Amino acid sequence: MSVLRIVNVVGARPNFMKIAPIVSAIEQRTDMESILVHTGQHYDHVMSDLFFNQLGLPRPDIYLGVGSGSHGEQTGKIMIEFEQVLQDVQPDLVLVVGDVNSTIACGLVAVKMGIKLAHVEAGLRSFDRTMPEEINRVLTDQISDYLFITERSAFENLMNEGIAENKIHFVGNVMIDTLLRHRENAASSAVLDELGLEPRQFILVTLHRPANVDDPRILEKLLQVLGMLSRDMPVVFPVHPRTRKQVQQFGFEELVRQYPGLRLIEPLGYLDFLKCMDNAKFVLTDSGGIQEETTVLGVPCITARDNTERPVTVTQGTNVVVGRNPERILQEARKILQGNWKRGQIPELWDGKAAERIVDILTEKEGVKLA
Ligand code: UD1
């Protein structure tokens, strides 16, 4: 029997939880083989290895070790290394997830070599082309053979960009597959005790977007907002390496020290972070994935961005998108602290079975050709 050989690509932190259920679904099939390639875009233990361990991901079959760099440098390095991988491995299909530089870099190499490309989490659009992720999304979608989407807005976006309808498959959300699989496990994490926190008595924060952390005036204002909030309730802020670097470079450590309730801590592993999200009074973030995770957990989320590529988290979920105006953020936060926030519902097909659907579709469409 022929086996469908799939190269699954990961590079940065949010990719690991998306690929985990797909690799696991492939491993349950005898007619498919998964080869896991890690580009090494993220490389610190807390940004990478810890996630592999906690998510039960197999060690990468191939590690490219490209590391950090400017966009051109990072994308270029990944492409050079990944081309060699595809020459050696000769897969039937390459599967990429999300919107990071590894996504477009590996996708582009695959299609130029005539290898089929699947994009998981296709069609999301912020309509803000100053975001590096938006460029990665638009371009990856243009060259993909399979576009697996998480919400119906993505279908409209892709149709508007001239993508053939028969390439688009609404399958649900693989990141939510992982969340549902690990929620119970995460509940036994001791992180709240370790940090001295009580359930629903703290605010959880993540900020790492260049638009929020690379400009000292904006970052300073955001830190001041967090400081003000920390007078109402402890604020726990696991700090992404990009943000840590900027706080140090701009000399904001002193500013942070003025607020005893504002705690900047090291990035957390998947299970500890999930436990924190599930128990926070609310989450303030600029992440894409966290908007979706809080929606499923039913925890209020304030998004400090001007837009979201995940509108279902606003129309159906617990998310409010407020921009980065300090007054607006404080106003929303105080509403929640007073118990006044919108309860959401779980979006369609976010049921823990997205990866199975993806693998079924690939078997049905590609398996036939192999037989
Ligand atoms: C990347 C993604 C972003 C995603 C984010 C999640 C792109 C364009 N951006 O942003 O979409 O939301 O990951 O975390 O792909 N660094 C470390 N250790 C690491 C990794 C990074 O110290 O393991 C530091 C380096 O100083 C590096 C900086 O973080 O220069 C930025 O890393 P990079 O991968 O370029 O982008 P992220 O901001 O992490």
GROMACS .gro file of C-alpha atoms and ligand atoms in nm:
model
  410
    1MET     CA    1   0.000   0.000   0.000
    2SER     CA    2   0.131   0.348  -0.080
    3VAL     CA    3   0.167   0.585   0.209
    4LEU     CA    4   0.091   0.956   0.187
    5ARG     CA    5   0.406   1.129   0.309
    6ILE     CA    6   0.337   1.464   0.475
    7VAL     CA    7   0.597   1.712   0.596
    8ASN     CA    8   0.448   1.907   0.888
    9VAL     CA    9   0.617   2.240   0.959
   10VAL     CA   10   0.656   2.423   1.290
   11GLY     CA   11   0.871   2.725   1.370
   12ALA     CA   12   0.736   2.953   1.639
   13ARG     CA   13   0.553   2.904   1.969
   14PRO     CA   14   0.192   2.928   1.844
   15ASN     CA   15   0.264   2.661   1.580
   16PHE     CA   16   0.329   2.382   1.831
   17MET     CA   17  -0.025   2.359   1.970
   18LYS     CA   18  -0.167   2.373   1.617
   19ILE     CA   19   0.046   2.093   1.475
   20ALA     CA   20   0.018   1.858   1.777
   21PRO     CA   21  -0.332   1.721   1.705
   22ILE     CA   22  -0.256   1.690   1.333
   23VAL     CA   23   0.056   1.483   1.393
   24SER     CA   24  -0.135   1.271   1.640
   25ALA     CA   25  -0.421   1.212   1.390
   26ILE     CA   26  -0.173   1.118   1.116
   27GLU     CA   27   0.008   0.878   1.347
   28GLN     CA   28  -0.315   0.685   1.395
   29ARG     CA   29  -0.334   0.608   1.023
   30THR     CA   30  -0.147   0.339   0.842
   31ASP     CA   31  -0.184   0.512   0.506
   32MET     CA   32  -0.008   0.832   0.611
   33GLU     CA   33   0.334   0.924   0.740
   34SER     CA   34   0.427   1.244   0.927
   35ILE     CA   35   0.770   1.400   0.907
   36LEU     CA   36   0.798   1.686   1.152
   37VAL     CA   37   1.029   1.974   1.057
   38HIS     CA   38   1.111   2.248   1.312
   39THR     CA   39   1.268   2.554   1.151
   40GLY     CA   40   1.404   2.680   1.485
   41GLN     CA   41   1.248   3.026   1.444
   42HIS     CA   42   1.184   2.998   1.818
   43TYR     CA   43   1.461   2.819   2.004
   44ASP     CA   44   1.463   2.911   2.377
   45HIS     CA   45   1.362   2.625   2.606
   46VAL     CA   46   1.057   2.816   2.731
   47MET     CA   47   0.951   2.909   2.377
   48SER     CA   48   0.999   2.567   2.218
   49ASP     CA   49   1.118   2.246   2.399
   50LEU     CA   50   0.880   2.292   2.690
   51PHE     CA   51   0.587   2.289   2.446
   52PHE     CA   52   0.707   1.974   2.273
   53ASN     CA   53   0.728   1.799   2.608
   54GLN     CA   54   0.393   1.915   2.741
   55LEU     CA   55   0.198   1.862   2.420
   56GLY     CA   56   0.337   1.513   2.371
   57LEU     CA   57   0.478   1.612   2.033
   58PRO     CA   58   0.740   1.376   1.895
   59ARG     CA   59   1.092   1.520   1.866
   60PRO     CA   60   1.125   1.694   1.528
   61ASP     CA   61   1.259   1.458   1.264
   62ILE     CA   62   1.452   1.751   1.121
   63TYR     CA   63   1.563   2.068   1.302
   64LEU     CA   64   1.684   2.357   1.089
   65GLY     CA   65   1.809   2.585   1.369
   66VAL     CA   66   1.763   2.910   1.176
   67GLY     CA   67   1.707   3.129   1.485
   68SER     CA   68   1.623   3.500   1.489
   69GLY     CA   69   1.700   3.770   1.235
   70SER     CA   70   1.540   4.041   1.024
   71HIS     CA   71   1.239   3.927   0.823
   72GLY     CA   72   1.437   3.887   0.501
   73GLU     CA   73   1.720   3.707   0.670
   74GLN     CA   74   1.499   3.472   0.871
   75THR     CA   75   1.268   3.392   0.580
   76GLY     CA   76   1.561   3.345   0.341
   77LYS     CA   77   1.752   3.115   0.575
   78ILE     CA   78   1.444   2.898   0.628
   79MET     CA   79   1.388   2.871   0.253
   80ILE     CA   80   1.745   2.763   0.179
   81GLU     CA   81   1.743   2.496   0.448
   82PHE     CA   82   1.390   2.374   0.378
   83GLU     CA   83   1.455   2.327   0.006
   84GLN     CA   84   1.728   2.079   0.094
   85VAL     CA   85   1.489   1.896   0.327
   86LEU     CA   86   1.228   1.855   0.056
   87GLN     CA   87   1.489   1.732  -0.189
   88ASP     CA   88   1.591   1.464   0.060
   89VAL     CA   89   1.247   1.367   0.190
   90GLN     CA   90   1.042   1.393  -0.132
   91PRO     CA   91   0.703   1.429   0.040
   92ASP     CA   92   0.362   1.418  -0.128
   93LEU     CA   93   0.243   1.722   0.063
   94VAL     CA   94   0.369   2.000   0.292
   95LEU     CA   95   0.140   2.123   0.569
   96VAL     CA   96   0.194   2.464   0.730
   97VAL     CA   97  -0.003   2.631   1.008
   98GLY     CA   98  -0.074   2.989   1.115
   99ASP     CA   99   0.095   3.303   0.991
  100VAL     CA  100   0.455   3.320   1.106
  101ASN     CA  101   0.761   3.362   0.884
  102SER     CA  102   0.818   2.984   0.882
  103THR     CA  103   0.468   2.942   0.732
  104ILE     CA  104   0.527   3.146   0.416
  105ALA     CA  105   0.894   3.048   0.382
  106CYS     CA  106   0.823   2.673   0.376
  107GLY     CA  107   0.504   2.713   0.173
  108LEU     CA  108   0.685   2.902  -0.100
  109VAL     CA  109   0.962   2.644  -0.123
  110ALA     CA  110   0.709   2.360  -0.148
  111VAL     CA  111   0.503   2.504  -0.434
  112LYS     CA  112   0.814   2.603  -0.631
  113MET     CA  113   0.917   2.238  -0.616
  114GLY     CA  114   0.575   2.128  -0.740
  115ILE     CA  115   0.475   1.981  -0.403
  116LYS     CA  116   0.118   2.020  -0.281
  117LEU     CA  117   0.063   2.270   0.001
  118ALA     CA  118  -0.195   2.267   0.280
  119HIS     CA  119  -0.251   2.576   0.498
  120VAL     CA  120  -0.421   2.527   0.832
  121GLU     CA  121  -0.587   2.842   0.971
  122ALA     CA  122  -0.628   2.995   0.626
  123GLY     CA  123  -0.831   3.301   0.533
  124LEU     CA  124  -0.800   3.507   0.851
  125ARG     CA  125  -0.752   3.875   0.770
  126SER     CA  126  -0.685   4.180   0.984
  127PHE     CA  127  -0.678   4.394   0.665
  128ASP     CA  128  -0.372   4.562   0.816
  129ARG     CA  129  -0.077   4.508   0.588
  130THR     CA  130   0.165   4.669   0.830
  131MET     CA  131   0.142   4.344   1.029
  132PRO     CA  132   0.403   4.094   0.912
  133GLU     CA  133   0.154   3.815   0.979
  134GLU     CA  134  -0.101   3.962   0.737
  135ILE     CA  135   0.148   3.945   0.452
  136ASN     CA  136   0.233   3.587   0.547
  137ARG     CA  137  -0.137   3.493   0.552
  138VAL     CA  138  -0.233   3.650   0.220
  139LEU     CA  139   0.063   3.504   0.035
  140THR     CA  140   0.040   3.156   0.184
  141ASP     CA  141  -0.329   3.137   0.096
  142GLN     CA  142  -0.263   3.240  -0.264
  143ILE     CA  143  -0.028   2.945  -0.321
  144SER     CA  144  -0.202   2.673  -0.118
  145ASP     CA  145  -0.388   2.373  -0.262
  146TYR     CA  146  -0.580   2.304   0.060
  147LEU     CA  147  -0.711   2.594   0.270
  148PHE     CA  148  -0.843   2.473   0.606
  149ILE     CA  149  -1.046   2.744   0.778
  150THR     CA  150  -1.150   2.799   1.139
  151GLU     CA  151  -1.440   3.039   1.096
  152ARG     CA  152  -1.685   3.143   0.824
  153SER     CA  153  -1.539   3.495   0.782
  154ALA     CA  154  -1.233   3.325   0.629
  155PHE     CA  155  -1.447   3.181   0.350
  156GLU     CA  156  -1.563   3.526   0.242
  157ASN     CA  157  -1.211   3.665   0.260
  158LEU     CA  158  -1.074   3.389   0.041
  159MET     CA  159  -1.356   3.418  -0.212
  160ASN     CA  160  -1.290   3.792  -0.233
  161GLU     CA  161  -0.927   3.715  -0.312
  162GLY     CA  162  -1.023   3.484  -0.596
  163ILE     CA  163  -0.945   3.150  -0.433
  164ALA     CA  164  -1.130   2.856  -0.591
  165GLU     CA  165  -1.413   2.744  -0.366
  166ASN     CA  166  -1.325   2.375  -0.393
  167LYS     CA  167  -0.990   2.437  -0.223
  168ILE     CA  168  -1.155   2.576   0.093
  169HIS     CA  169  -1.257   2.344   0.378
  170PHE     CA  170  -1.426   2.459   0.698
  171VAL     CA  171  -1.287   2.220   0.958
  172GLY     CA  172  -1.282   2.407   1.291
  173ASN     CA  173  -0.984   2.503   1.501
  174VAL     CA  174  -0.686   2.275   1.570
  175MET     CA  175  -0.559   2.501   1.848
  176ILE     CA  176  -0.888   2.438   2.026
  177ASP     CA  177  -0.842   2.061   1.972
  178THR     CA  178  -0.527   2.096   2.181
  179LEU     CA  179  -0.691   2.314   2.443
  180LEU     CA  180  -0.979   2.071   2.495
  181ARG     CA  181  -0.738   1.777   2.511
  182HIS     CA  182  -0.524   1.940   2.780
  183ARG     CA  183  -0.769   2.145   2.983
  184GLU     CA  184  -0.817   1.882   3.251
  185ASN     CA  185  -0.447   1.813   3.273
  186ALA     CA  186  -0.377   2.186   3.305
  187ALA     CA  187  -0.625   2.209   3.594
  188SER     CA  188  -0.378   2.018   3.811
  189SER     CA  189  -0.094   2.264   3.743
  190ALA     CA  190   0.036   2.421   4.066
  191VAL     CA  191   0.111   2.752   3.898
  192LEU     CA  192  -0.145   2.959   4.089
  193ASP     CA  193  -0.004   2.843   4.424
  194GLU     CA  194   0.349   2.900   4.304
  195LEU     CA  195   0.263   3.256   4.206
  196GLY     CA  196   0.047   3.312   4.514
  197LEU     CA  197  -0.270   3.378   4.311
  198GLU     CA  198  -0.635   3.308   4.384
  199PRO     CA  199  -0.876   3.203   4.107
  200ARG     CA  200  -1.052   3.506   3.947
  201GLN     CA  201  -0.844   3.740   4.161
  202PHE     CA  202  -0.580   3.833   3.906
  203ILE     CA  203  -0.545   3.980   3.559
  204LEU     CA  204  -0.337   3.795   3.299
  205VAL     CA  205  -0.147   3.992   3.035
  206THR     CA  206   0.052   3.909   2.721
  207LEU     CA  207   0.193   4.170   2.482
  208HIS     CA  208   0.445   4.100   2.208
  209ARG     CA  209   0.328   4.256   1.879
  210PRO     CA  210   0.585   4.490   1.725
  211ALA     CA  211   0.311   4.759   1.703
  212ASN     CA  212   0.278   4.748   2.084
  213VAL     CA  213   0.629   4.681   2.209
  214ASP     CA  214   0.875   4.823   1.955
  215ASP     CA  215   0.779   5.191   2.004
  216PRO     CA  216   0.890   5.320   2.348
  217ARG     CA  217   0.604   5.571   2.375
  218ILE     CA  218   0.340   5.305   2.318
  219LEU     CA  219   0.506   5.045   2.541
  220GLU     CA  220   0.544   5.301   2.822
  221LYS     CA  221   0.174   5.391   2.807
  222LEU     CA  222   0.074   5.024   2.809
  223LEU     CA  223   0.297   4.952   3.110
  224GLN     CA  224   0.140   5.249   3.291
  225VAL     CA  225  -0.207   5.109   3.219
  226LEU     CA  226  -0.101   4.774   3.362
  227GLY     CA  227   0.039   4.955   3.665
  228MET     CA  228  -0.293   5.133   3.723
  229LEU     CA  229  -0.485   4.808   3.690
  230SER     CA  230  -0.249   4.638   3.935
  231ARG     CA  231  -0.383   4.869   4.206
  232ASP     CA  232  -0.722   4.699   4.167
  233MET     CA  233  -0.598   4.342   4.127
  234PRO     CA  234  -0.260   4.167   4.081
  235VAL     CA  235  -0.143   4.174   3.719
  236VAL     CA  236   0.060   3.875   3.598
  237PHE     CA  237   0.251   3.931   3.278
  238PRO     CA  238   0.456   3.641   3.135
  239VAL     CA  239   0.695   3.833   2.912
  240HIS     CA  240   0.778   3.725   2.556
  241PRO     CA  241   1.154   3.752   2.475
  242ARG     CA  242   1.090   4.033   2.222
  243THR     CA  243   0.908   4.235   2.489
  244ARG     CA  244   1.170   4.158   2.756
  245LYS     CA  245   1.438   4.292   2.526
  246GLN     CA  246   1.246   4.614   2.463
  247VAL     CA  247   1.166   4.673   2.832
  248GLN     CA  248   1.538   4.648   2.906
  249GLN     CA  249   1.648   4.851   2.605
  250PHE     CA  250   1.405   5.137   2.677
  251GLY     CA  251   1.501   5.134   3.048
  252PHE     CA  252   1.145   5.060   3.172
  253GLU     CA  253   1.244   4.831   3.461
  254GLU     CA  254   1.225   5.126   3.702
  255LEU     CA  255   0.875   5.213   3.579
  256VAL     CA  256   0.761   4.854   3.640
  257ARG     CA  257   0.911   4.854   3.991
  258GLN     CA  258   0.686   5.147   4.086
  259TYR     CA  259   0.391   4.909   4.080
  260PRO     CA  260   0.428   4.623   4.332
  261GLY     CA  261   0.115   4.451   4.198
  262LEU     CA  262   0.254   4.433   3.844
  263ARG     CA  263   0.455   4.115   3.804
  264LEU     CA  264   0.663   4.056   3.495
  265ILE     CA  265   0.755   3.686   3.493
  266GLU     CA  266   0.926   3.444   3.253
  267PRO     CA  267   0.713   3.295   2.972
  268LEU     CA  268   0.504   3.002   3.100
  269GLY     CA  269   0.470   2.654   2.955
  270TYR     CA  270   0.148   2.550   2.783
  271LEU     CA  271  -0.022   2.385   3.081
  272ASP     CA  272   0.063   2.658   3.332
  273PHE     CA  273  -0.051   2.927   3.091
  274LEU     CA  274  -0.376   2.743   3.022
  275LYS     CA  275  -0.439   2.715   3.394
  276CYS     CA  276  -0.378   3.089   3.434
  277MET     CA  277  -0.610   3.176   3.146
  278ASP     CA  278  -0.883   2.948   3.278
  279ASN     CA  279  -0.868   3.118   3.619
  280ALA     CA  280  -0.804   3.481   3.530
  281LYS     CA  281  -1.056   3.756   3.600
  282PHE     CA  282  -0.980   3.864   3.247
  283VAL     CA  283  -0.699   3.850   2.994
  284LEU     CA  284  -0.546   4.155   2.826
  285THR     CA  285  -0.355   4.057   2.513
  286ASP     CA  286  -0.240   4.135   2.162
  287SER     CA  287  -0.205   3.768   2.065
  288GLY     CA  288  -0.420   3.609   1.797
  289GLY     CA  289  -0.457   3.264   1.952
  290ILE     CA  290  -0.540   3.386   2.301
  291GLN     CA  291  -0.850   3.565   2.168
  292GLU     CA  292  -0.972   3.222   2.055
  293GLU     CA  293  -0.867   3.031   2.366
  294THR     CA  294  -1.041   3.274   2.604
  295THR     CA  295  -1.356   3.250   2.394
  296VAL     CA  296  -1.364   2.874   2.445
  297LEU     CA  297  -1.281   2.906   2.815
  298GLY     CA  298  -1.554   3.170   2.860
  299VAL     CA  299  -1.304   3.414   3.011
  300PRO     CA  300  -1.330   3.785   2.917
  301CYS     CA  301  -1.059   3.904   2.680
  302ILE     CA  302  -0.952   4.261   2.606
  303THR     CA  303  -0.749   4.284   2.287
  304ALA     CA  304  -0.507   4.578   2.271
  305ARG     CA  305  -0.505   4.605   1.894
  306ASP     CA  306  -0.691   4.813   1.636
  307ASN     CA  307  -0.827   4.508   1.460
  308THR     CA  308  -0.868   4.134   1.478
  309GLU     CA  309  -0.834   3.871   1.207
  310ARG     CA  310  -1.055   3.649   1.424
  311PRO     CA  311  -1.392   3.832   1.421
  312VAL     CA  312  -1.590   3.534   1.550
  313THR     CA  313  -1.426   3.587   1.891
  314VAL     CA  314  -1.600   3.926   1.900
  315THR     CA  315  -1.933   3.841   1.736
  316GLN     CA  316  -1.976   3.516   1.930
  317GLY     CA  317  -1.702   3.502   2.190
  318THR     CA  318  -1.585   3.696   2.493
  319ASN     CA  319  -1.342   3.924   2.310
  320VAL     CA  320  -1.350   4.304   2.285
  321VAL     CA  321  -1.102   4.481   2.059
  322VAL     CA  322  -1.016   4.818   2.209
  323GLY     CA  323  -0.698   4.948   2.045
  324ARG     CA  324  -0.417   5.082   2.260
  325ASN     CA  325  -0.574   5.397   2.396
  326PRO     CA  326  -0.512   5.381   2.775
  327GLU     CA  327  -0.852   5.528   2.865
  328ARG     CA  328  -1.036   5.281   2.649
  329ILE     CA  329  -0.845   4.984   2.795
  330LEU     CA  330  -0.907   5.102   3.152
  331GLN     CA  331  -1.275   5.161   3.081
  332GLU     CA  332  -1.322   4.807   2.947
  333ALA     CA  333  -1.117   4.656   3.230
  334ARG     CA  334  -1.320   4.836   3.497
  335LYS     CA  335  -1.644   4.716   3.341
  336ILE     CA  336  -1.525   4.359   3.377
  337LEU     CA  337  -1.399   4.416   3.732
  338GLN     CA  338  -1.752   4.535   3.815
  339GLY     CA  339  -1.894   4.211   3.675
  340ASN     CA  340  -2.026   4.367   3.359
  341TRP     CA  341  -1.906   4.172   3.055
  342LYS     CA  342  -2.056   3.991   2.760
  343ARG     CA  343  -2.091   3.614   2.792
  344GLY     CA  344  -2.009   3.437   2.472
  345GLN     CA  345  -2.073   3.108   2.302
  346ILE     CA  346  -1.842   2.853   2.146
  347PRO     CA  347  -1.802   2.904   1.771
  348GLU     CA  348  -1.917   2.646   1.521
  349LEU     CA  349  -1.697   2.335   1.485
  350TRP     CA  350  -1.460   2.434   1.766
  351ASP     CA  351  -1.529   2.092   1.909
  352GLY     CA  352  -1.191   1.920   1.935
  353LYS     CA  353  -1.221   1.734   1.604
  354ALA     CA  354  -1.062   1.972   1.354
  355ALA     CA  355  -0.744   1.768   1.306
  356GLU     CA  356  -0.944   1.453   1.232
  357ARG     CA  357  -1.142   1.641   0.969
  358ILE     CA  358  -0.823   1.768   0.807
  359VAL     CA  359  -0.670   1.423   0.792
  360ASP     CA  360  -0.994   1.275   0.655
  361ILE     CA  361  -1.006   1.531   0.377
  362LEU     CA  362  -0.641   1.476   0.285
  363THR     CA  363  -0.689   1.099   0.276
  364GLU     CA  364  -1.000   1.127   0.066
  365LYS     CA  365  -0.847   1.366  -0.189
  366GLU     CA  366  -0.484   1.260  -0.200
  367GLY     CA  367  -0.516   0.894  -0.101
  368VAL     CA  368  -0.720   0.817  -0.410
  369LYS     CA  369  -0.441   0.943  -0.633
  370LEU     CA  370  -0.188   0.724  -0.461
  371ALA     CA  371  -0.396   0.406  -0.479
  372UD1     C1  372   0.671   3.548   1.603
  372UD1     C2  373   0.570   3.564   1.491
  372UD1     C3  374   0.439   3.616   1.548
  372UD1     C4  375   0.390   3.531   1.662
  372UD1     C5  376   0.501   3.518   1.766
  372UD1     C6  377   0.458   3.429   1.879
  372UD1     C7  378   0.661   3.624   1.271
  372UD1     C8  379   0.676   3.734   1.173
  372UD1     N1  380   0.613   3.660   1.392
  372UD1     O1  381   0.698   3.677   1.656
  372UD1     O2  382   0.342   3.615   1.446
  372UD1     O3  383   0.277   3.590   1.720
  372UD1     O4  384   0.617   3.464   1.703
  372UD1     O5  385   0.553   3.420   1.979
  372UD1     O6  386   0.688   3.510   1.237
  372UD1     N2  387   1.353   3.550   2.067
  372UD1     C9  388   1.420   3.488   2.170
  372UD1     N3  389   1.404   3.352   2.182
  372UD1    C10  390   1.328   3.278   2.099
  372UD1    C11  391   1.262   3.344   1.994
  372UD1    C12  392   1.274   3.479   1.980
  372UD1     O7  393   1.489   3.550   2.247
  372UD1     O8  394   1.319   3.156   2.118
  372UD1    C13  395   1.364   3.698   2.055
  372UD1    C14  396   1.475   3.741   1.964
  372UD1     O9  397   1.529   3.856   2.017
  372UD1    C15  398   1.405   3.774   1.834
  372UD1    C16  399   1.272   3.826   1.885
  372UD1    O10  400   1.244   3.749   2.001
  372UD1    O11  401   1.476   3.866   1.760
  372UD1    C17  402   1.160   3.811   1.786
  372UD1    O12  403   1.148   3.676   1.741
  372UD1     P1  404   1.080   3.647   1.597
  372UD1    O13  405   1.069   3.500   1.576
  372UD1    O14  406   1.145   3.729   1.493
  372UD1    O15  407   0.934   3.709   1.612
  372UD1     P2  408   0.830   3.708   1.735
  372UD1    O16  409   0.817   3.845   1.788
  372UD1    O17  410   0.863   3.599   1.831
   0.00000   0.00000   0.00000
